[in-house]
Amino acid sequence: VQLQASGGGLVQAGGSLRLSCVASGDTFSSYLKAWFRQAPGKEREFVARISGSGGNTYYADSVKGRFTISSDNAKSTVYLQMNSLKPEDTAVYYCAADRTFSLIPRAFRYWGQGTQVTVSS
């Protein structure tokens, strides 16, 4: 599975961004998809995940109520809608996929290249 993330950028606090991650190479719907992020000097952390069918989602407490993960299996794309952004959301955001329900980065074999999100105060 190959993943290509896009949609990052610079936004003011309180603003919104939508990240996209397009997959190719295997049956997209059979994989759980997730978003992780990594800020400078920090470990990569879980943000959100969505089941293969798209019917089940789970969020980190830090983004719950502000971020929404969704997927379009017909387009082999997973999205992360980010609203009410805060400076502490600044990080490189990565999409990931695998047949796992883990929240740990090392459990995922397939990764996108990362897209930078910068939130100014």
PDB file of C-alpha atoms in Angstrom, residues 17-120:
ATOM      1  CA  LEU A  17      -7.621  22.693   7.397  1.00  0.00           C
ATOM      2  CA  ARG A  18      -8.527  19.427   5.702  1.00  0.00           C
ATOM      3  CA  LEU A  19      -5.843  16.834   5.146  1.00  0.00           C
ATOM      4  CA  SER A  20      -6.202  14.129   2.513  1.00  0.00           C
ATOM      5  CA  CYS A  21      -4.405  10.839   2.090  1.00  0.00           C
ATOM      6  CA  VAL A  22      -4.764   8.883  -1.136  1.00  0.00           C
ATOM      7  CA  ALA A  23      -3.909   5.194  -1.151  1.00  0.00           C
ATOM      8  CA  SER A  24      -2.944   2.857  -3.947  1.00  0.00           C
ATOM      9  CA  GLY A  25      -1.772  -0.700  -4.318  1.00  0.00           C
ATOM     10  CA  ASP A  26      -4.216  -2.840  -2.334  1.00  0.00           C
ATOM     11  CA  THR A  27      -7.818  -3.057  -1.188  1.00  0.00           C
ATOM     12  CA  PHE A  28      -8.221   0.208   0.691  1.00  0.00           C
ATOM     13  CA  SER A  29     -11.342  -0.863   2.555  1.00  0.00           C
ATOM     14  CA  SER A  30      -9.600  -3.803   4.204  1.00  0.00           C
ATOM     15  CA  TYR A  31      -7.235  -1.544   6.132  1.00  0.00           C
ATOM     16  CA  LEU A  32      -7.730   0.541   9.223  1.00  0.00           C
ATOM     17  CA  LYS A  33      -6.546   4.079   8.499  1.00  0.00           C
ATOM     18  CA  ALA A  34      -5.094   6.513  11.013  1.00  0.00           C
ATOM     19  CA  TRP A  35      -3.541   9.929  11.356  1.00  0.00           C
ATOM     20  CA  PHE A  36      -0.537  10.584  13.554  1.00  0.00           C
ATOM     21  CA  ARG A  37       1.435  13.762  14.153  1.00  0.00           C
ATOM     22  CA  GLN A  38       4.931  14.634  15.244  1.00  0.00           C
ATOM     23  CA  ALA A  39       5.984  17.995  16.622  1.00  0.00           C
ATOM     24  CA  PRO A  40       9.646  19.037  16.736  1.00  0.00           C
ATOM     25  CA  GLY A  41      11.481  17.264  19.531  1.00  0.00           C
ATOM     26  CA  LYS A  42       8.518  15.063  20.368  1.00  0.00           C
ATOM     27  CA  GLU A  43       7.518  11.498  19.633  1.00  0.00           C
ATOM     28  CA  ARG A  44       4.984  10.664  16.971  1.00  0.00           C
ATOM     29  CA  GLU A  45       1.532  10.558  18.545  1.00  0.00           C
ATOM     30  CA  PHE A  46      -1.834   9.127  17.607  1.00  0.00           C
ATOM     31  CA  VAL A  47      -4.503  11.577  16.417  1.00  0.00           C
ATOM     32  CA  ALA A  48      -7.423   9.615  14.973  1.00  0.00           C
ATOM     33  CA  ARG A  49      -8.303   6.318  13.341  1.00  0.00           C
ATOM     34  CA  ILE A  50     -11.137   4.933  11.226  1.00  0.00           C
ATOM     35  CA  SER A  51     -12.117   1.359  10.548  1.00  0.00           C
ATOM     36  CA  GLY A  52     -11.877  -0.187   7.106  1.00  0.00           C
ATOM     37  CA  SER A  53     -15.591   0.230   6.466  1.00  0.00           C
ATOM     38  CA  GLY A  54     -15.586   3.763   7.854  1.00  0.00           C
ATOM     39  CA  GLY A  55     -18.164   2.934  10.462  1.00  0.00           C
ATOM     40  CA  ASN A  56     -16.003   3.228  13.545  1.00  0.00           C
ATOM     41  CA  THR A  57     -13.799   6.142  14.571  1.00  0.00           C
ATOM     42  CA  TYR A  58     -11.629   6.954  17.566  1.00  0.00           C
ATOM     43  CA  TYR A  59      -9.819  10.141  18.572  1.00  0.00           C
ATOM     44  CA  ALA A  60      -7.100  11.285  20.893  1.00  0.00           C
ATOM     45  CA  ASP A  61      -8.515  13.338  23.740  1.00  0.00           C
ATOM     46  CA  SER A  62      -6.533  16.363  22.597  1.00  0.00           C
ATOM     47  CA  VAL A  63      -8.451  16.594  19.295  1.00  0.00           C
ATOM     48  CA  LYS A  64     -11.837  15.155  20.217  1.00  0.00           C
ATOM     49  CA  GLY A  65     -14.638  17.505  19.193  1.00  0.00           C
ATOM     50  CA  ARG A  66     -12.358  19.514  16.890  1.00  0.00           C
ATOM     51  CA  PHE A  67     -11.067  16.976  14.369  1.00  0.00           C
ATOM     52  CA  THR A  68     -13.067  14.556  12.224  1.00  0.00           C
ATOM     53  CA  ILE A  69     -11.662  11.574  10.373  1.00  0.00           C
ATOM     54  CA  SER A  70     -13.558  10.172   7.405  1.00  0.00           C
ATOM     55  CA  SER A  71     -12.903   7.974   4.426  1.00  0.00           C
ATOM     56  CA  ASP A  72     -14.148   7.446   0.902  1.00  0.00           C
ATOM     57  CA  ASN A  73     -13.337   3.892  -0.091  1.00  0.00           C
ATOM     58  CA  ALA A  74     -14.426   4.495  -3.682  1.00  0.00           C
ATOM     59  CA  LYS A  75     -11.695   7.136  -3.921  1.00  0.00           C
ATOM     60  CA  SER A  76      -9.249   5.246  -1.680  1.00  0.00           C
ATOM     61  CA  THR A  77      -8.908   8.418   0.359  1.00  0.00           C
ATOM     62  CA  VAL A  78      -8.949   9.189   4.067  1.00  0.00           C
ATOM     63  CA  TYR A  79      -9.496  12.725   5.334  1.00  0.00           C
ATOM     64  CA  LEU A  80      -8.810  14.649   8.501  1.00  0.00           C
ATOM     65  CA  GLN A  81     -10.951  17.740   8.931  1.00  0.00           C
ATOM     66  CA  MET A  82      -9.317  19.971  11.538  1.00  0.00           C
ATOM     67  CA  ASN A  83     -11.337  22.799  13.045  1.00  0.00           C
ATOM     68  CA  SER A  84     -10.641  25.246  15.870  1.00  0.00           C
ATOM     69  CA  LEU A  85      -6.943  24.749  15.370  1.00  0.00           C
ATOM     70  CA  LYS A  86      -4.554  25.661  18.156  1.00  0.00           C
ATOM     71  CA  PRO A  87      -0.833  26.466  18.092  1.00  0.00           C
ATOM     72  CA  GLU A  88      -0.185  23.186  19.889  1.00  0.00           C
ATOM     73  CA  ASP A  89      -1.602  21.349  16.867  1.00  0.00           C
ATOM     74  CA  THR A  90       1.487  22.417  14.914  1.00  0.00           C
ATOM     75  CA  ALA A  91       3.231  19.269  13.674  1.00  0.00           C
ATOM     76  CA  VAL A  92       3.947  17.110  10.676  1.00  0.00           C
ATOM     77  CA  TYR A  93       0.861  14.985  10.102  1.00  0.00           C
ATOM     78  CA  TYR A  94       1.186  11.455   8.778  1.00  0.00           C
ATOM     79  CA  CYS A  95      -1.414   9.052   7.481  1.00  0.00           C
ATOM     80  CA  ALA A  96      -0.947   5.371   8.119  1.00  0.00           C
ATOM     81  CA  ALA A  97      -2.714   2.120   7.288  1.00  0.00           C
ATOM     82  CA  ASP A  98      -2.610  -1.487   8.355  1.00  0.00           C
ATOM     83  CA  ARG A  99      -4.753  -4.389   9.515  1.00  0.00           C
ATOM     84  CA  THR A 100      -4.527  -3.418  13.168  1.00  0.00           C
ATOM     85  CA  PHE A 101      -6.514  -1.599  15.841  1.00  0.00           C
ATOM     86  CA  SER A 102      -3.391  -0.413  17.598  1.00  0.00           C
ATOM     87  CA  LEU A 103      -2.724   3.231  18.462  1.00  0.00           C
ATOM     88  CA  ILE A 104       1.033   2.698  18.408  1.00  0.00           C
ATOM     89  CA  PRO A 105       2.990   3.950  15.386  1.00  0.00           C
ATOM     90  CA  ARG A 106       5.184   0.854  15.148  1.00  0.00           C
ATOM     91  CA  ALA A 107       2.080  -1.290  14.597  1.00  0.00           C
ATOM     92  CA  PHE A 108       1.536   0.362  11.197  1.00  0.00           C
ATOM     93  CA  ARG A 109       3.552  -0.808   8.216  1.00  0.00           C
ATOM     94  CA  TYR A 110       2.312   1.712   5.652  1.00  0.00           C
ATOM     95  CA  TRP A 111       2.929   5.455   5.943  1.00  0.00           C
ATOM     96  CA  GLY A 112       2.447   8.567   3.908  1.00  0.00           C
ATOM     97  CA  GLN A 113       5.264  11.080   3.580  1.00  0.00           C
ATOM     98  CA  GLY A 114       3.842  13.631   6.022  1.00  0.00           C
ATOM     99  CA  THR A 115       2.380  17.081   5.550  1.00  0.00           C
ATOM    100  CA  GLN A 116       3.266  20.127   7.656  1.00  0.00           C
ATOM    101  CA  VAL A 117       0.567  21.915   9.619  1.00  0.00           C
ATOM    102  CA  THR A 118       1.540  25.201  11.267  1.00  0.00           C
ATOM    103  CA  VAL A 119      -0.903  27.106  13.450  1.00  0.00           C
ATOM    104  CA  SER A 120       0.047  30.653  14.318  1.00  0.00           C
TER     105      SER A 120
END
